[in-house]
Amino acid sequence: MPAGLGPRRARGTDPVRRSCCTNLVGVDAADISADLEHVLHTADQIDARGTELAALIDADYAGRRPVLVGVLNGAMIVMSDLCRAMHCHVEVDWMAVSSYGSGTRSSGVVRILKDLTVDVAGRDVLIVEDIIDTGLTLSYLVHNIATRGAASVRVVTMFRKPEALNAPAEADEIPDEFVVGYGLDYAGRYRNLRDLATLAPHVYR
Ligand code: 5GP
């Protein structure tokens, strides 16, 4: 087995990781948990799902070398987990777009803040996204990358909301609520939570 592709470190044995916010070693965890309402997916559930998705991607791209395009900043965690759980060769690149501002609903207007460095003409591109809400961001990105001459453009996402347009079937559907954790933020915070959770109402006030 190539270096780095061995079994992942077991989770759950470390008491620091048992709740969604106690991974914040050195930070007063109680402050963070007071901001959360419900945990929708635990770190272990997300981890298991990521392993399944990685196996599906490995099978789909067998014998090819896809370019994984992560959508910053939210997809940083899912990209890091997925690509390390995969066994096929990949290249990784990033785009940053803005579609939300600092609010909790998509503005519908997508702006590229950071573009690709890899030339994707003739390449198989897999866009790695954290969550699909309306699907507007991904529709824009798929079209944008296709117009650069990519051989194929597909999407993998961990989570989708009920009304999402063109979301991959494998994505876990979550309720139509604003969520944080596993890379997703609210006004720049909560990305480093290991679970996916909803915020308590007092945070929005
Ligand atoms: P869409 O264009 O599909 O409506 O929105 C996609 C982007 O909005 C996602 O990549 C993500 O960054 C952000 N987003 C959508 N839903 C949520 C959510 O519930 N929480 C957070 N933090 N970001 C979200």
PDB file of C-alpha atoms and ligand atoms in Angstrom:
ATOM      1  CA  MET A   1       0.000   0.000   0.000  1.00  0.00           C
ATOM      2  CA  PRO A   2       1.465   3.393  -0.913  1.00  0.00           C
ATOM      3  CA  ALA A   3       2.634   5.584   1.947  1.00  0.00           C
ATOM      4  CA  GLY A   4      -0.103   7.715   3.397  1.00  0.00           C
ATOM      5  CA  LEU A   5      -2.971   5.485   2.287  1.00  0.00           C
ATOM      6  CA  GLY A   6      -3.121   3.308   5.371  1.00  0.00           C
ATOM      7  CA  PRO A   7      -6.038   2.995   7.779  1.00  0.00           C
ATOM      8  CA  ARG A   8      -7.188   6.237   9.303  1.00  0.00           C
ATOM      9  CA  ARG A   9      -6.581   7.001  12.933  1.00  0.00           C
ATOM     10  CA  ALA A  10      -9.477   5.678  15.011  1.00  0.00           C
ATOM     11  CA  ARG A  11     -11.818   8.328  16.322  1.00  0.00           C
ATOM     12  CA  GLY A  12     -13.917   8.170  19.419  1.00  0.00           C
ATOM     13  CA  THR A  13     -11.195   6.915  21.727  1.00  0.00           C
ATOM     14  CA  ASP A  14     -10.041  10.421  22.493  1.00  0.00           C
ATOM     15  CA  PRO A  15     -12.364  12.075  25.015  1.00  0.00           C
ATOM     16  CA  VAL A  16     -11.485  15.463  23.555  1.00  0.00           C
ATOM     17  CA  ARG A  17     -13.381  14.525  20.385  1.00  0.00           C
ATOM     18  CA  ARG A  18     -16.646  13.165  21.741  1.00  0.00           C
ATOM     19  CA  SER A  19     -18.786  16.233  21.217  1.00  0.00           C
ATOM     20  CA  CYS A  20     -19.040  18.555  18.280  1.00  0.00           C
ATOM     21  CA  CYS A  21     -17.039  21.303  19.841  1.00  0.00           C
ATOM     22  CA  THR A  22     -14.610  19.683  22.211  1.00  0.00           C
ATOM     23  CA  ASN A  23     -12.165  19.240  19.337  1.00  0.00           C
ATOM     24  CA  LEU A  24     -11.190  22.831  19.988  1.00  0.00           C
ATOM     25  CA  VAL A  25      -8.273  21.950  22.193  1.00  0.00           C
ATOM     26  CA  GLY A  26      -7.092  24.982  24.083  1.00  0.00           C
ATOM     27  CA  VAL A  27     -10.328  26.868  23.449  1.00  0.00           C
ATOM     28  CA  ASP A  28     -13.111  27.128  25.995  1.00  0.00           C
ATOM     29  CA  ALA A  29     -15.423  24.517  24.435  1.00  0.00           C
ATOM     30  CA  ALA A  30     -18.405  25.507  26.535  1.00  0.00           C
ATOM     31  CA  ASP A  31     -18.541  28.867  24.758  1.00  0.00           C
ATOM     32  CA  ILE A  32     -18.923  27.201  21.372  1.00  0.00           C
ATOM     33  CA  SER A  33     -21.464  24.538  22.325  1.00  0.00           C
ATOM     34  CA  ALA A  34     -23.733  27.251  23.692  1.00  0.00           C
ATOM     35  CA  ASP A  35     -23.974  28.567  20.116  1.00  0.00           C
ATOM     36  CA  LEU A  36     -25.231  25.271  18.657  1.00  0.00           C
ATOM     37  CA  GLU A  37     -28.793  24.015  18.532  1.00  0.00           C
ATOM     38  CA  HIS A  38     -28.855  20.533  16.912  1.00  0.00           C
ATOM     39  CA  VAL A  39     -26.114  18.242  15.662  1.00  0.00           C
ATOM     40  CA  LEU A  40     -27.401  16.919  12.311  1.00  0.00           C
ATOM     41  CA  HIS A  41     -24.415  14.717  11.452  1.00  0.00           C
ATOM     42  CA  THR A  42     -21.731  13.614  13.866  1.00  0.00           C
ATOM     43  CA  ALA A  43     -18.078  13.563  12.933  1.00  0.00           C
ATOM     44  CA  ASP A  44     -18.135   9.755  12.815  1.00  0.00           C
ATOM     45  CA  GLN A  45     -21.133   9.708  10.454  1.00  0.00           C
ATOM     46  CA  ILE A  46     -19.449  12.251   8.186  1.00  0.00           C
ATOM     47  CA  ASP A  47     -16.231  10.272   8.276  1.00  0.00           C
ATOM     48  CA  ALA A  48     -17.994   7.045   7.261  1.00  0.00           C
ATOM     49  CA  ARG A  49     -19.821   8.823   4.447  1.00  0.00           C
ATOM     50  CA  GLY A  50     -16.582  10.352   3.201  1.00  0.00           C
ATOM     51  CA  THR A  51     -14.988   6.909   3.003  1.00  0.00           C
ATOM     52  CA  GLU A  52     -17.949   5.608   0.973  1.00  0.00           C
ATOM     53  CA  LEU A  53     -17.839   8.565  -1.390  1.00  0.00           C
ATOM     54  CA  ALA A  54     -14.087   8.183  -1.879  1.00  0.00           C
ATOM     55  CA  ALA A  55     -14.576   4.534  -2.886  1.00  0.00           C
ATOM     56  CA  LEU A  56     -17.266   5.518  -5.404  1.00  0.00           C
ATOM     57  CA  ILE A  57     -15.001   8.190  -6.878  1.00  0.00           C
ATOM     58  CA  ASP A  58     -12.065   5.761  -7.064  1.00  0.00           C
ATOM     59  CA  ALA A  59     -14.253   3.333  -9.008  1.00  0.00           C
ATOM     60  CA  ASP A  60     -15.613   6.028 -11.334  1.00  0.00           C
ATOM     61  CA  TYR A  61     -12.178   7.420 -12.195  1.00  0.00           C
ATOM     62  CA  ALA A  62     -10.219   4.153 -12.322  1.00  0.00           C
ATOM     63  CA  GLY A  63      -7.261   4.532 -14.683  1.00  0.00           C
ATOM     64  CA  ARG A  64      -7.742   8.315 -14.953  1.00  0.00           C
ATOM     65  CA  ARG A  65      -6.199  11.258 -13.134  1.00  0.00           C
ATOM     66  CA  PRO A  66      -9.002  13.703 -12.324  1.00  0.00           C
ATOM     67  CA  VAL A  67      -8.521  17.287 -11.230  1.00  0.00           C
ATOM     68  CA  LEU A  68     -10.354  17.801  -7.964  1.00  0.00           C
ATOM     69  CA  VAL A  69     -11.527  21.403  -7.780  1.00  0.00           C
ATOM     70  CA  GLY A  70     -12.410  22.480  -4.246  1.00  0.00           C
ATOM     71  CA  VAL A  71     -14.666  25.439  -3.677  1.00  0.00           C
ATOM     72  CA  LEU A  72     -13.066  27.612  -1.006  1.00  0.00           C
ATOM     73  CA  ASN A  73     -13.435  28.114   1.840  1.00  0.00           C
ATOM     74  CA  GLY A  74     -16.188  25.685   2.772  1.00  0.00           C
ATOM     75  CA  ALA A  75     -14.837  22.642   0.904  1.00  0.00           C
ATOM     76  CA  MET A  76     -11.403  22.716   2.527  1.00  0.00           C
ATOM     77  CA  ILE A  77     -12.266  19.990   5.036  1.00  0.00           C
ATOM     78  CA  VAL A  78     -14.229  17.719   2.699  1.00  0.00           C
ATOM     79  CA  MET A  79     -11.465  18.013   0.087  1.00  0.00           C
ATOM     80  CA  SER A  80      -8.796  17.126   2.577  1.00  0.00           C
ATOM     81  CA  ASP A  81     -10.753  14.114   3.867  1.00  0.00           C
ATOM     82  CA  LEU A  82     -11.912  12.873   0.459  1.00  0.00           C
ATOM     83  CA  CYS A  83      -8.624  13.093  -1.401  1.00  0.00           C
ATOM     84  CA  ARG A  84      -6.758  11.311   1.408  1.00  0.00           C
ATOM     85  CA  ALA A  85      -9.349   8.526   1.460  1.00  0.00           C
ATOM     86  CA  MET A  86      -8.971   8.011  -2.309  1.00  0.00           C
ATOM     87  CA  HIS A  87      -6.462   5.655  -3.867  1.00  0.00           C
ATOM     88  CA  CYS A  88      -6.361   6.916  -7.462  1.00  0.00           C
ATOM     89  CA  HIS A  89      -3.988   9.672  -8.563  1.00  0.00           C
ATOM     90  CA  VAL A  90      -5.513  13.121  -8.432  1.00  0.00           C
ATOM     91  CA  GLU A  91      -4.522  16.733  -8.858  1.00  0.00           C
ATOM     92  CA  VAL A  92      -6.033  19.278  -6.517  1.00  0.00           C
ATOM     93  CA  ASP A  93      -6.887  22.855  -7.371  1.00  0.00           C
ATOM     94  CA  TRP A  94      -9.122  25.503  -5.832  1.00  0.00           C
ATOM     95  CA  MET A  95     -11.594  28.153  -6.771  1.00  0.00           C
ATOM     96  CA  ALA A  96     -13.050  30.746  -4.445  1.00  0.00           C
ATOM     97  CA  VAL A  97     -16.410  32.228  -5.245  1.00  0.00           C
ATOM     98  CA  SER A  98     -18.743  34.445  -3.343  1.00  0.00           C
ATOM     99  CA  SER A  99     -22.440  33.734  -3.334  1.00  0.00           C
ATOM    100  CA  TYR A 100     -23.504  34.248   0.264  1.00  0.00           C
ATOM    101  CA  GLY A 101     -21.814  37.344   1.690  1.00  0.00           C
ATOM    102  CA  SER A 102     -22.090  37.186   5.450  1.00  0.00           C
ATOM    103  CA  GLY A 103     -25.816  36.382   5.542  1.00  0.00           C
ATOM    104  CA  THR A 104     -27.519  32.994   5.616  1.00  0.00           C
ATOM    105  CA  ARG A 105     -29.205  32.893   2.166  1.00  0.00           C
ATOM    106  CA  SER A 106     -27.596  32.630  -1.249  1.00  0.00           C
ATOM    107  CA  SER A 107     -27.467  35.947  -3.069  1.00  0.00           C
ATOM    108  CA  GLY A 108     -27.729  34.094  -6.392  1.00  0.00           C
ATOM    109  CA  VAL A 109     -24.914  36.223  -7.809  1.00  0.00           C
ATOM    110  CA  VAL A 110     -21.675  34.273  -8.148  1.00  0.00           C
ATOM    111  CA  ARG A 111     -18.373  36.118  -8.331  1.00  0.00           C
ATOM    112  CA  ILE A 112     -14.979  34.405  -8.848  1.00  0.00           C
ATOM    113  CA  LEU A 113     -12.583  35.554  -6.137  1.00  0.00           C
ATOM    114  CA  LYS A 114      -9.820  33.035  -6.935  1.00  0.00           C
ATOM    115  CA  ASP A 115      -9.487  31.188 -10.212  1.00  0.00           C
ATOM    116  CA  LEU A 116      -7.936  27.819 -11.118  1.00  0.00           C
ATOM    117  CA  THR A 117      -4.217  27.478 -11.699  1.00  0.00           C
ATOM    118  CA  VAL A 118      -4.466  24.151 -13.580  1.00  0.00           C
ATOM    119  CA  ASP A 119      -5.454  24.238 -17.257  1.00  0.00           C
ATOM    120  CA  VAL A 120      -8.500  21.948 -17.272  1.00  0.00           C
ATOM    121  CA  ALA A 121      -8.846  21.676 -21.065  1.00  0.00           C
ATOM    122  CA  GLY A 122      -9.184  17.985 -21.899  1.00  0.00           C
ATOM    123  CA  ARG A 123      -9.174  16.999 -18.203  1.00  0.00           C
ATOM    124  CA  ASP A 124     -11.723  15.153 -16.074  1.00  0.00           C
ATOM    125  CA  VAL A 125     -12.813  17.636 -13.438  1.00  0.00           C
ATOM    126  CA  LEU A 126     -14.542  16.730 -10.210  1.00  0.00           C
ATOM    127  CA  ILE A 127     -15.853  19.748  -8.325  1.00  0.00           C
ATOM    128  CA  VAL A 128     -15.694  19.142  -4.579  1.00  0.00           C
ATOM    129  CA  GLU A 129     -18.334  21.093  -2.710  1.00  0.00           C
ATOM    130  CA  ASP A 130     -19.373  21.133   0.935  1.00  0.00           C
ATOM    131  CA  ILE A 131     -23.093  21.710   0.578  1.00  0.00           C
ATOM    132  CA  ILE A 132     -25.631  22.523  -2.110  1.00  0.00           C
ATOM    133  CA  ASP A 133     -28.449  24.819  -1.118  1.00  0.00           C
ATOM    134  CA  THR A 134     -30.115  26.337  -4.190  1.00  0.00           C
ATOM    135  CA  GLY A 135     -27.557  24.839  -6.589  1.00  0.00           C
ATOM    136  CA  LEU A 136     -26.869  28.241  -8.185  1.00  0.00           C
ATOM    137  CA  THR A 137     -23.187  28.233  -7.260  1.00  0.00           C
ATOM    138  CA  LEU A 138     -22.581  24.797  -8.723  1.00  0.00           C
ATOM    139  CA  SER A 139     -24.582  25.432 -11.885  1.00  0.00           C
ATOM    140  CA  TYR A 140     -22.380  28.441 -12.464  1.00  0.00           C
ATOM    141  CA  LEU A 141     -19.156  26.524 -11.756  1.00  0.00           C
ATOM    142  CA  VAL A 142     -20.055  23.494 -13.872  1.00  0.00           C
ATOM    143  CA  HIS A 143     -20.858  25.746 -16.815  1.00  0.00           C
ATOM    144  CA  ASN A 144     -17.745  27.862 -16.266  1.00  0.00           C
ATOM    145  CA  ILE A 145     -15.405  24.849 -16.171  1.00  0.00           C
ATOM    146  CA  ALA A 146     -17.123  23.140 -19.102  1.00  0.00           C
ATOM    147  CA  THR A 147     -16.538  26.227 -21.252  1.00  0.00           C
ATOM    148  CA  ARG A 148     -12.774  25.846 -20.613  1.00  0.00           C
ATOM    149  CA  GLY A 149     -12.866  22.592 -22.574  1.00  0.00           C
ATOM    150  CA  ALA A 150     -12.828  20.060 -19.717  1.00  0.00           C
ATOM    151  CA  ALA A 151     -13.354  16.478 -20.929  1.00  0.00           C
ATOM    152  CA  SER A 152     -15.915  15.946 -18.169  1.00  0.00           C
ATOM    153  CA  VAL A 153     -17.240  17.942 -15.235  1.00  0.00           C
ATOM    154  CA  ARG A 154     -18.856  16.206 -12.302  1.00  0.00           C
ATOM    155  CA  VAL A 155     -19.702  17.182  -8.754  1.00  0.00           C
ATOM    156  CA  VAL A 156     -19.333  15.585  -5.350  1.00  0.00           C
ATOM    157  CA  THR A 157     -20.846  17.159  -2.269  1.00  0.00           C
ATOM    158  CA  MET A 158     -21.299  15.962   1.283  1.00  0.00           C
ATOM    159  CA  PHE A 159     -24.670  17.586   1.937  1.00  0.00           C
ATOM    160  CA  ARG A 160     -27.617  18.921   0.009  1.00  0.00           C
ATOM    161  CA  LYS A 161     -30.722  20.806   0.983  1.00  0.00           C
ATOM    162  CA  PRO A 162     -34.171  19.669  -0.186  1.00  0.00           C
ATOM    163  CA  GLU A 163     -34.614  22.194  -3.001  1.00  0.00           C
ATOM    164  CA  ALA A 164     -31.116  21.800  -4.462  1.00  0.00           C
ATOM    165  CA  LEU A 165     -30.939  21.861  -8.252  1.00  0.00           C
ATOM    166  CA  ASN A 166     -28.939  19.107 -10.002  1.00  0.00           C
ATOM    167  CA  ALA A 167     -27.400  17.752  -6.803  1.00  0.00           C
ATOM    168  CA  PRO A 168     -25.594  14.396  -7.031  1.00  0.00           C
ATOM    169  CA  ALA A 169     -27.785  11.563  -5.788  1.00  0.00           C
ATOM    170  CA  GLU A 170     -25.164  10.443  -3.269  1.00  0.00           C
ATOM    171  CA  ALA A 171     -25.327  13.690  -1.260  1.00  0.00           C
ATOM    172  CA  ASP A 172     -26.932  13.412   2.172  1.00  0.00           C
ATOM    173  CA  GLU A 173     -30.093  15.486   2.311  1.00  0.00           C
ATOM    174  CA  ILE A 174     -30.370  17.752   5.344  1.00  0.00           C
ATOM    175  CA  PRO A 175     -33.286  19.948   6.435  1.00  0.00           C
ATOM    176  CA  ASP A 176     -33.572  23.413   4.933  1.00  0.00           C
ATOM    177  CA  GLU A 177     -31.718  25.062   7.794  1.00  0.00           C
ATOM    178  CA  PHE A 178     -28.508  27.048   7.976  1.00  0.00           C
ATOM    179  CA  VAL A 179     -25.737  24.767   9.211  1.00  0.00           C
ATOM    180  CA  VAL A 180     -22.172  25.158  10.397  1.00  0.00           C
ATOM    181  CA  GLY A 181     -19.203  22.894  10.988  1.00  0.00           C
ATOM    182  CA  TYR A 182     -17.209  20.519   8.801  1.00  0.00           C
ATOM    183  CA  GLY A 183     -15.857  23.526   6.882  1.00  0.00           C
ATOM    184  CA  LEU A 184     -19.048  25.579   6.895  1.00  0.00           C
ATOM    185  CA  ASP A 185     -19.025  28.918   8.665  1.00  0.00           C
ATOM    186  CA  TYR A 186     -21.239  31.620   9.985  1.00  0.00           C
ATOM    187  CA  ALA A 187     -19.530  35.006   9.618  1.00  0.00           C
ATOM    188  CA  GLY A 188     -16.167  33.224   9.526  1.00  0.00           C
ATOM    189  CA  ARG A 189     -16.681  31.082  12.625  1.00  0.00           C
ATOM    190  CA  TYR A 190     -17.421  27.391  13.330  1.00  0.00           C
ATOM    191  CA  ARG A 191     -15.588  25.918  10.300  1.00  0.00           C
ATOM    192  CA  ASN A 192     -13.389  23.811  12.585  1.00  0.00           C
ATOM    193  CA  LEU A 193     -16.247  21.979  14.288  1.00  0.00           C
ATOM    194  CA  ARG A 194     -16.128  18.301  13.417  1.00  0.00           C
ATOM    195  CA  ASP A 195     -19.895  17.800  13.379  1.00  0.00           C
ATOM    196  CA  LEU A 196     -22.512  19.481  11.221  1.00  0.00           C
ATOM    197  CA  ALA A 197     -24.877  21.494  13.410  1.00  0.00           C
ATOM    198  CA  THR A 198     -27.503  24.215  13.384  1.00  0.00           C
ATOM    199  CA  LEU A 199     -26.910  27.426  15.247  1.00  0.00           C
ATOM    200  CA  ALA A 200     -28.865  28.583  18.255  1.00  0.00           C
ATOM    201  CA  PRO A 201     -31.069  31.620  17.515  1.00  0.00           C
ATOM    202  CA  HIS A 202     -29.134  33.925  19.846  1.00  0.00           C
ATOM    203  CA  VAL A 203     -26.141  33.768  17.448  1.00  0.00           C
ATOM    204  CA  TYR A 204     -28.070  35.606  14.709  1.00  0.00           C
ATOM    205  CA  ARG A 205     -29.168  38.424  16.953  1.00  0.00           C
TER     206      ARG A 205
HETATM  207  P1  5GP B   1     -26.066  27.596  -3.321  1.00  0.00           P
HETATM  208  O1  5GP B   1     -25.530  28.387  -4.476  1.00  0.00           O
HETATM  209  O2  5GP B   1     -26.206  26.129  -3.623  1.00  0.00           O
HETATM  210  O3  5GP B   1     -27.351  28.182  -2.818  1.00  0.00           O
HETATM  211  O4  5GP B   1     -25.052  27.792  -2.139  1.00  0.00           O
HETATM  212  C1  5GP B   1     -23.860  27.075  -2.094  1.00  0.00           C
HETATM  213  C2  5GP B   1     -22.857  27.643  -1.132  1.00  0.00           C
HETATM  214  O5  5GP B   1     -23.473  28.388  -0.103  1.00  0.00           O
HETATM  215  C3  5GP B   1     -22.131  26.502  -0.430  1.00  0.00           C
HETATM  216  O6  5GP B   1     -20.944  26.225  -1.108  1.00  0.00           O
HETATM  217  C4  5GP B   1     -21.848  27.055   0.938  1.00  0.00           C
HETATM  218  O7  5GP B   1     -20.601  27.707   0.942  1.00  0.00           O
HETATM  219  C5  5GP B   1     -22.953  28.044   1.160  1.00  0.00           C
HETATM  220  N1  5GP B   1     -24.024  27.447   1.960  1.00  0.00           N
HETATM  221  C6  5GP B   1     -25.180  26.895   1.533  1.00  0.00           C
HETATM  222  N2  5GP B   1     -25.925  26.464   2.564  1.00  0.00           N
HETATM  223  C7  5GP B   1     -25.200  26.755   3.671  1.00  0.00           C
HETATM  224  C8  5GP B   1     -25.431  26.543   5.070  1.00  0.00           C
HETATM  225  O8  5GP B   1     -26.426  25.999   5.531  1.00  0.00           O
HETATM  226  N3  5GP B   1     -24.430  26.956   5.902  1.00  0.00           N
HETATM  227  C9  5GP B   1     -23.305  27.565   5.477  1.00  0.00           C
HETATM  228  N4  5GP B   1     -22.417  27.914   6.383  1.00  0.00           N
HETATM  229  N5  5GP B   1     -23.058  27.780   4.167  1.00  0.00           N
HETATM  230  C10 5GP B   1     -24.002  27.377   3.284  1.00  0.00           C
END
